[in-house]
């Protein structure tokens, strides 16, 4: 598009103004645009293609673990929201309400799902009668609406896309096993697909989902050292199955309430990967979700059959399953280099007359911008596959190192504040008292993120609460969060 | 699920009460359930899997023809609806309105998209400046809400899932080419994926989309001889681009309005294939969209390694890309046969001890229910692929024959009425006057469906309007329609 041309090199300095950098990058690379209503976003083709790749990878994983997809109505009677008291407290302030439809005022107002526990439990009540009906392992890909005060594309918008799994199990153990299984699935996905190391663990009572017994979080560290909650899984116990009167006859002939889990990730993941991998040049997309993994740029394309060879190469690489773009437009190569760098294309392949003579292609890697490499043209598809894997590994390693360097062990609020103010996560000890958690937040703006599963005492920590200094045996991450 | 057991053989007679048959089939096979609000449906896993297969096939076709996906906000300012006068007339009576969100009354009310022309044109206005920005070839997979008076699962529901393509082109020819290209794409998809022959052509002015210059329809004949509009493509000219002030600078430096097309199919396609292929035994699913294409039923599974061989066979077939279910539950084989017949599974594979001895598998085809066949076990995956293709071809041929037998050429309203009352489409001549169209509808309840592209006079017709008997040169299908 015409206005792209002006956009190159017009992104804010990533180190000086990260918020503006983010806005510049998401809009100028055409991932997203602002919709006409407050806090809404349009996911443009370049952004949506990332979401499609995320969907494909996650959906495959859900199905391999026995889940099936379904679709439930988006508009839910308001009375459903009121059944679970924590749930309504959490979500009522954010819901959008439909009062009129079909030219008439509705007898019962409807709310647009901010999440679907209520409607799904209403249906499960009809579907479950016997232990033979369990487990139910259903996932839904859908849009949801949450009317948020402050919004940013991908991170927090009035409407977003997500998946929400809702499962029922005969007993607590199985439901908890599911809750953790998906947590690890998300972690594995973030690592192997988004090249993004994450922090996982249990959330505090304060930070858990409205209506859950326990919530587990996937937290990703952004380039500014803040945390982005990138996925959650919840164990509900029988909180919802009781209020929605879901029962089954168990093998022992007793009627029981099934135990429930739910879990979700959203288009927020796109925000996560932008802020985890991006740099001063713009986006840096992980190859396994990049809309195109490589771009071919002919140099002096009209000479010596260059253009023809580029078309051929494109076909070869496509055949090998690589997502590829050929840019044989009239723009200068230098302009193209900047453009695709800003757009975060993992691999740039240049082919000129001299390359053809030597039987090579020249290439640049987005993760090692500025360097030049060369590969054998007659083995291009094998080489490209290897390069893309290496880019993935390198991006992950880089991000992991970044994370590791930015986790500080602290013993008191002063240290905690200094650490989070200079862009770190902290790992510390906490007594478990919500008041301490709230006081830390008040003093530092950092909140508890997750309690890692490995709770053994670290050398740099003492068994005293970071806040009240009383005896403490909970190891927990604090960070400023999006 | 437990209640499935009771459902077998409890579907209404397909010839005596087709409406009840439909309701029985869609609910008892667990394709769908009724949601808690008026006219809403829950698409259950067995139904949603069909939709996923439809999506996959269509999405591939859209991408192969140069389209990309994007996502636009679902909530649209009410003022947008009012911009195009035909559009508001068509859709205002059906929209659902959001008046409150985030605990406050909204300054401007929002409507939930019944279709997205308005919001998409609003965004295109920002994105299009030059002829270099054209064409725009964007598709969206989304939910839409239309508050309908009478509803039936898949056919007409308050919320449904669909895809909507919205394209902009530099001139009328190119936009019209796109409009027809997608019409043919839909036809090809219905034939090659749903095994469903369809009637395509142009819609009358009365039946066209609200705001379009011309609408083209894909009409499918149901088992009762009624038509189900199964897809539409629209040419908008500059109707929307003018009111949304979309202009581009053309090569000749003039500012012009681009020409637009839109097109969509929905979860209604599931209703179409149910009513096109179903029979007295229940569903009959086309193999290319069936959630599982074959079911393996062990006979005396504990004997002579039958169960083990069935597991092995399942793996083999899965490896060959076949969607397969193994039912080794304790139910009687006879119960299973009925069950999978009702559920429309294309191929049933039975393996018992004697089959193993003979190195064969016994099978039943849903499209030739009652017959038994046998195949070589050591070539099972090749054979199954061939059988599934043959089932597809046979289902298409059967449906084609059914359609062909049920198109009657008629010359006057009396003949037309008799023909549609006895479950036929009619092909007839029409003068083009909307009054004649309305009068036929009033007298017969049949409406115009499409004007086929082949407009040469049929032998059985005369150049006189079916209604007013004046000179007529438009050949058109009438039918009762869902």
mmCIF file of N, CA and C in Angstrom, chain A residues 165-243:
data_model
loop_
_atom_site.group_PDB
_atom_site.id
_atom_site.type_symbol
_atom_site.label_atom_id
_atom_site.label_comp_id
_atom_site.label_asym_id
_atom_site.label_seq_id
_atom_site.Cartn_x
_atom_site.Cartn_y
_atom_site.Cartn_z
ATOM 1 N N UNK A 165 -11.483 -23.263 26.394
ATOM 2 C CA UNK A 165 -11.802 -24.664 26.650
ATOM 3 C C UNK A 165 -12.634 -24.758 27.921
ATOM 4 N N UNK A 166 -13.635 -25.625 27.904
ATOM 5 C CA UNK A 166 -14.488 -25.824 29.084
ATOM 6 C C UNK A 166 -14.691 -27.314 29.247
ATOM 7 N N UNK A 167 -14.161 -27.860 30.318
ATOM 8 C CA UNK A 167 -14.194 -29.310 30.462
ATOM 9 C C UNK A 167 -14.869 -29.729 31.765
ATOM 10 N N UNK A 168 -15.520 -30.874 31.712
ATOM 11 C CA UNK A 168 -16.146 -31.457 32.900
ATOM 12 C C UNK A 168 -15.543 -32.835 33.156
ATOM 13 N N UNK A 169 -15.349 -33.128 34.411
ATOM 14 C CA UNK A 169 -14.705 -34.383 34.803
ATOM 15 C C UNK A 169 -15.427 -34.989 36.001
ATOM 16 N N UNK A 170 -15.264 -36.309 36.130
ATOM 17 C CA UNK A 170 -15.959 -37.010 37.207
ATOM 18 C C UNK A 170 -15.417 -36.642 38.586
ATOM 19 N N UNK A 171 -14.142 -36.297 38.658
ATOM 20 C CA UNK A 171 -13.626 -35.954 39.986
ATOM 21 C C UNK A 171 -12.596 -34.830 39.925
ATOM 22 N N UNK A 172 -12.231 -34.377 41.112
ATOM 23 C CA UNK A 172 -11.343 -33.227 41.245
ATOM 24 C C UNK A 172 -9.961 -33.489 40.641
ATOM 25 N N UNK A 173 -9.444 -34.680 40.892
ATOM 26 C CA UNK A 173 -8.097 -34.986 40.412
ATOM 27 C C UNK A 173 -8.004 -34.856 38.904
ATOM 28 N N UNK A 174 -9.006 -35.429 38.221
ATOM 29 C CA UNK A 174 -8.968 -35.403 36.764
ATOM 30 C C UNK A 174 -9.114 -33.967 36.238
ATOM 31 N N UNK A 175 -9.971 -33.181 36.884
ATOM 32 C CA UNK A 175 -10.150 -31.788 36.444
ATOM 33 C C UNK A 175 -8.876 -30.988 36.671
ATOM 34 N N UNK A 176 -8.213 -31.268 37.788
ATOM 35 C CA UNK A 176 -6.957 -30.566 38.068
ATOM 36 C C UNK A 176 -5.860 -31.006 37.105
ATOM 37 N N UNK A 177 -5.860 -32.279 36.787
ATOM 38 C CA UNK A 177 -4.882 -32.788 35.818
ATOM 39 C C UNK A 177 -5.059 -32.073 34.476
ATOM 40 N N UNK A 178 -6.304 -31.898 34.058
ATOM 41 C CA UNK A 178 -6.602 -31.180 32.808
ATOM 42 C C UNK A 178 -6.117 -29.731 32.898
ATOM 43 N N UNK A 179 -6.401 -29.082 34.009
ATOM 44 C CA UNK A 179 -6.017 -27.678 34.209
ATOM 45 C C UNK A 179 -4.507 -27.503 34.025
ATOM 46 N N UNK A 180 -3.760 -28.437 34.570
ATOM 47 C CA UNK A 180 -2.302 -28.340 34.471
ATOM 48 C C UNK A 180 -1.794 -28.815 33.113
ATOM 49 N N UNK A 181 -2.457 -29.819 32.558
ATOM 50 C CA UNK A 181 -2.056 -30.318 31.239
ATOM 51 C C UNK A 181 -2.084 -29.176 30.207
ATOM 52 N N UNK A 182 -3.146 -28.391 30.267
ATOM 53 C CA UNK A 182 -3.256 -27.298 29.295
ATOM 54 C C UNK A 182 -2.264 -26.179 29.610
ATOM 55 N N UNK A 183 -2.020 -25.955 30.897
ATOM 56 C CA UNK A 183 -1.004 -24.961 31.258
ATOM 57 C C UNK A 183 0.339 -25.330 30.617
ATOM 58 N N UNK A 184 0.712 -26.596 30.732
ATOM 59 C CA UNK A 184 1.977 -27.044 30.125
ATOM 60 C C UNK A 184 1.907 -27.029 28.598
ATOM 61 N N UNK A 185 0.729 -27.305 28.078
ATOM 62 C CA UNK A 185 0.545 -27.221 26.615
ATOM 63 C C UNK A 185 0.811 -25.782 26.146
ATOM 64 N N UNK A 186 0.247 -24.820 26.870
ATOM 65 C CA UNK A 186 0.481 -23.411 26.508
ATOM 66 C C UNK A 186 1.971 -23.073 26.584
ATOM 67 N N UNK A 187 2.612 -23.545 27.648
ATOM 68 C CA UNK A 187 4.039 -23.253 27.821
ATOM 69 C C UNK A 187 4.842 -23.818 26.648
ATOM 70 N N UNK A 188 4.521 -25.057 26.297
ATOM 71 C CA UNK A 188 5.231 -25.719 25.196
ATOM 72 C C UNK A 188 4.987 -24.967 23.890
ATOM 73 N N UNK A 189 3.743 -24.561 23.674
ATOM 74 C CA UNK A 189 3.396 -23.793 22.470
ATOM 75 C C UNK A 189 4.169 -22.475 22.423
ATOM 76 N N UNK A 190 4.209 -21.764 23.541
ATOM 77 C CA UNK A 190 4.930 -20.485 23.569
ATOM 78 C C UNK A 190 6.402 -20.699 23.233
ATOM 79 N N UNK A 191 6.966 -21.768 23.767
ATOM 80 C CA UNK A 191 8.380 -22.051 23.522
ATOM 81 C C UNK A 191 8.626 -22.483 22.076
ATOM 82 N N UNK A 192 7.876 -23.473 21.628
ATOM 83 C CA UNK A 192 8.196 -24.103 20.339
ATOM 84 C C UNK A 192 7.597 -23.391 19.132
ATOM 85 N N UNK A 193 6.598 -22.577 19.345
ATOM 86 C CA UNK A 193 5.978 -21.887 18.211
ATOM 87 C C UNK A 193 6.256 -20.387 18.246
ATOM 88 N N UNK A 194 6.140 -19.777 19.421
ATOM 89 C CA UNK A 194 6.363 -18.330 19.503
ATOM 90 C C UNK A 194 7.798 -17.981 19.898
ATOM 91 N N UNK A 195 8.624 -18.982 20.139
ATOM 92 C CA UNK A 195 10.019 -18.757 20.565
ATOM 93 C C UNK A 195 10.076 -17.900 21.824
ATOM 94 N N UNK A 196 9.099 -18.093 22.692
ATOM 95 C CA UNK A 196 8.915 -17.211 23.837
ATOM 96 C C UNK A 196 8.935 -18.010 25.138
ATOM 97 N N UNK A 197 9.991 -17.843 25.915
ATOM 98 C CA UNK A 197 10.021 -18.511 27.222
ATOM 99 C C UNK A 197 9.013 -17.822 28.147
ATOM 100 N N UNK A 198 8.309 -18.595 28.949
ATOM 101 C CA UNK A 198 7.296 -17.989 29.821
ATOM 102 C C UNK A 198 7.462 -18.457 31.262
ATOM 103 N N UNK A 199 6.836 -17.731 32.153
ATOM 104 C CA UNK A 199 6.815 -18.065 33.572
ATOM 105 C C UNK A 199 5.440 -18.660 33.869
ATOM 106 N N UNK A 200 5.418 -19.874 34.380
ATOM 107 C CA UNK A 200 4.119 -20.452 34.702
ATOM 108 C C UNK A 200 4.029 -20.769 36.183
ATOM 109 N N UNK A 201 2.810 -20.846 36.666
ATOM 110 C CA UNK A 201 2.585 -21.173 38.067
ATOM 111 C C UNK A 201 1.183 -20.796 38.473
ATOM 112 N N UNK A 202 0.955 -20.856 39.761
ATOM 113 C CA UNK A 202 -0.380 -20.590 40.298
ATOM 114 C C UNK A 202 -0.522 -19.109 40.606
ATOM 115 N N UNK A 203 -1.713 -18.597 40.401
ATOM 116 C CA UNK A 203 -2.001 -17.198 40.717
ATOM 117 C C UNK A 203 -2.412 -17.068 42.179
ATOM 118 N N UNK A 204 -2.241 -15.894 42.710
ATOM 119 C CA UNK A 204 -2.728 -15.638 44.073
ATOM 120 C C UNK A 204 -4.257 -15.577 44.062
ATOM 121 N N UNK A 205 -4.853 -15.624 45.238
ATOM 122 C CA UNK A 205 -6.318 -15.497 45.354
ATOM 123 C C UNK A 205 -6.798 -14.189 44.727
ATOM 124 N N UNK A 206 -6.037 -13.145 44.968
ATOM 125 C CA UNK A 206 -6.408 -11.826 44.450
ATOM 126 C C UNK A 206 -6.429 -11.806 42.926
ATOM 127 N N UNK A 207 -5.490 -12.503 42.319
ATOM 128 C CA UNK A 207 -5.340 -12.419 40.872
ATOM 129 C C UNK A 207 -6.097 -13.519 40.127
ATOM 130 N N UNK A 208 -6.777 -14.408 40.835
ATOM 131 C CA UNK A 208 -7.418 -15.524 40.128
ATOM 132 C C UNK A 208 -8.693 -15.086 39.414
ATOM 133 N N UNK A 209 -9.156 -15.946 38.522
ATOM 134 C CA UNK A 209 -10.342 -15.709 37.706
ATOM 135 C C UNK A 209 -11.605 -15.666 38.567
ATOM 136 N N UNK A 210 -12.535 -14.795 38.174
ATOM 137 C CA UNK A 210 -13.763 -14.618 38.947
ATOM 138 C C UNK A 210 -14.629 -15.875 38.901
ATOM 139 N N UNK A 211 -14.612 -16.626 40.006
ATOM 140 C CA UNK A 211 -15.430 -17.840 40.066
ATOM 141 C C UNK A 211 -14.594 -19.111 40.147
ATOM 142 N N UNK A 212 -13.277 -18.979 39.986
ATOM 143 C CA UNK A 212 -12.415 -20.169 39.996
ATOM 144 C C UNK A 212 -11.999 -20.536 41.422
ATOM 145 N N UNK A 213 -11.663 -21.806 41.614
ATOM 146 C CA UNK A 213 -11.026 -22.244 42.856
ATOM 147 C C UNK A 213 -9.531 -21.906 42.780
ATOM 148 N N UNK A 214 -8.958 -22.160 41.598
ATOM 149 C CA UNK A 214 -7.541 -21.855 41.406
ATOM 150 C C UNK A 214 -7.307 -21.464 39.955
ATOM 151 N N UNK A 215 -6.441 -20.480 39.764
ATOM 152 C CA UNK A 215 -6.065 -20.052 38.416
ATOM 153 C C UNK A 215 -4.559 -20.201 38.249
ATOM 154 N N UNK A 216 -4.162 -20.676 37.081
ATOM 155 C CA UNK A 216 -2.752 -20.808 36.745
ATOM 156 C C UNK A 216 -2.452 -19.880 35.568
ATOM 157 N N UNK A 217 -1.296 -19.280 35.594
ATOM 158 C CA UNK A 217 -0.999 -18.264 34.599
ATOM 159 C C UNK A 217 0.226 -18.567 33.763
ATOM 160 N N UNK A 218 0.187 -18.063 32.540
ATOM 161 C CA UNK A 218 1.340 -18.068 31.644
ATOM 162 C C UNK A 218 1.732 -16.603 31.500
ATOM 163 N N UNK A 219 2.872 -16.238 32.073
ATOM 164 C CA UNK A 219 3.302 -14.842 32.056
ATOM 165 C C UNK A 219 4.520 -14.699 31.158
ATOM 166 N N UNK A 220 4.473 -13.715 30.294
ATOM 167 C CA UNK A 220 5.601 -13.508 29.391
ATOM 168 C C UNK A 220 6.266 -12.177 29.711
ATOM 169 N N UNK A 221 7.599 -12.167 29.692
ATOM 170 C CA UNK A 221 8.320 -10.930 29.966
ATOM 171 C C UNK A 221 8.492 -10.124 28.678
ATOM 172 N N UNK A 222 8.061 -8.873 28.751
ATOM 173 C CA UNK A 222 8.198 -8.019 27.582
ATOM 174 C C UNK A 222 9.541 -7.293 27.627
ATOM 175 N N UNK A 223 9.881 -6.655 26.543
ATOM 176 C CA UNK A 223 11.182 -6.005 26.411
ATOM 177 C C UNK A 223 11.434 -4.923 27.452
ATOM 178 N N UNK A 224 10.360 -4.366 28.007
ATOM 179 C CA UNK A 224 10.513 -3.335 29.033
ATOM 180 C C UNK A 224 10.524 -3.943 30.437
ATOM 181 N N UNK A 225 10.577 -5.275 30.501
ATOM 182 C CA UNK A 225 10.626 -5.923 31.805
ATOM 183 C C UNK A 225 9.272 -6.040 32.489
ATOM 184 N N UNK A 226 8.213 -5.628 31.799
ATOM 185 C CA UNK A 226 6.881 -5.807 32.362
ATOM 186 C C UNK A 226 6.335 -7.165 31.938
ATOM 187 N N UNK A 227 5.327 -7.611 32.659
ATOM 188 C CA UNK A 227 4.752 -8.921 32.383
ATOM 189 C C UNK A 227 3.458 -8.769 31.598
ATOM 190 N N UNK A 228 3.281 -9.676 30.646
ATOM 191 C CA UNK A 228 1.998 -9.739 29.936
ATOM 192 C C UNK A 228 1.381 -11.104 30.226
ATOM 193 N N UNK A 229 0.244 -11.092 30.907
ATOM 194 C CA UNK A 229 -0.468 -12.352 31.141
ATOM 195 C C UNK A 229 -0.939 -12.876 29.788
ATOM 196 N N UNK A 230 -0.422 -14.025 29.394
ATOM 197 C CA UNK A 230 -0.603 -14.469 28.015
ATOM 198 C C UNK A 230 -1.515 -15.678 27.883
ATOM 199 N N UNK A 231 -1.927 -16.223 29.012
ATOM 200 C CA UNK A 231 -2.837 -17.359 28.979
ATOM 201 C C UNK A 231 -3.146 -17.753 30.408
ATOM 202 N N UNK A 232 -4.311 -18.328 30.629
ATOM 203 C CA UNK A 232 -4.642 -18.792 31.967
ATOM 204 C C UNK A 232 -5.417 -20.106 31.870
ATOM 205 N N UNK A 233 -5.281 -20.921 32.901
ATOM 206 C CA UNK A 233 -6.115 -22.113 33.022
ATOM 207 C C UNK A 233 -6.708 -22.090 34.432
ATOM 208 N N UNK A 234 -7.941 -22.553 34.532
ATOM 209 C CA UNK A 234 -8.654 -22.447 35.805
ATOM 210 C C UNK A 234 -9.204 -23.790 36.236
ATOM 211 N N UNK A 235 -9.121 -24.045 37.508
ATOM 212 C CA UNK A 235 -9.837 -25.170 38.101
ATOM 213 C C UNK A 235 -11.010 -24.575 38.879
ATOM 214 N N UNK A 236 -12.222 -25.018 38.536
ATOM 215 C CA UNK A 236 -13.424 -24.420 39.140
ATOM 216 C C UNK A 236 -13.992 -25.253 40.275
ATOM 217 N N UNK A 237 -13.462 -26.449 40.468
ATOM 218 C CA UNK A 237 -14.129 -27.336 41.420
ATOM 219 C C UNK A 237 -15.557 -27.531 40.955
ATOM 220 N N UNK A 238 -16.515 -27.394 41.876
ATOM 221 C CA UNK A 238 -17.926 -27.538 41.497
ATOM 222 C C UNK A 238 -18.658 -26.200 41.620
ATOM 223 N N UNK A 239 -17.893 -25.102 41.628
ATOM 224 C CA UNK A 239 -18.529 -23.784 41.792
ATOM 225 C C UNK A 239 -19.644 -23.538 40.786
ATOM 226 N N UNK A 240 -19.362 -23.800 39.533
ATOM 227 C CA UNK A 240 -20.380 -23.557 38.497
ATOM 228 C C UNK A 240 -21.323 -24.747 38.336
ATOM 229 N N UNK A 241 -20.795 -25.945 38.459
ATOM 230 C CA UNK A 241 -21.677 -27.100 38.233
ATOM 231 C C UNK A 241 -22.770 -27.147 39.309
ATOM 232 N N UNK A 242 -22.476 -26.635 40.493
ATOM 233 C CA UNK A 242 -23.529 -26.558 41.526
ATOM 234 C C UNK A 242 -24.587 -25.522 41.172
ATOM 235 N N UNK A 243 -24.150 -24.319 40.831
ATOM 236 C CA UNK A 243 -25.165 -23.281 40.586
ATOM 237 C C UNK A 243 -25.921 -23.547 39.285
#
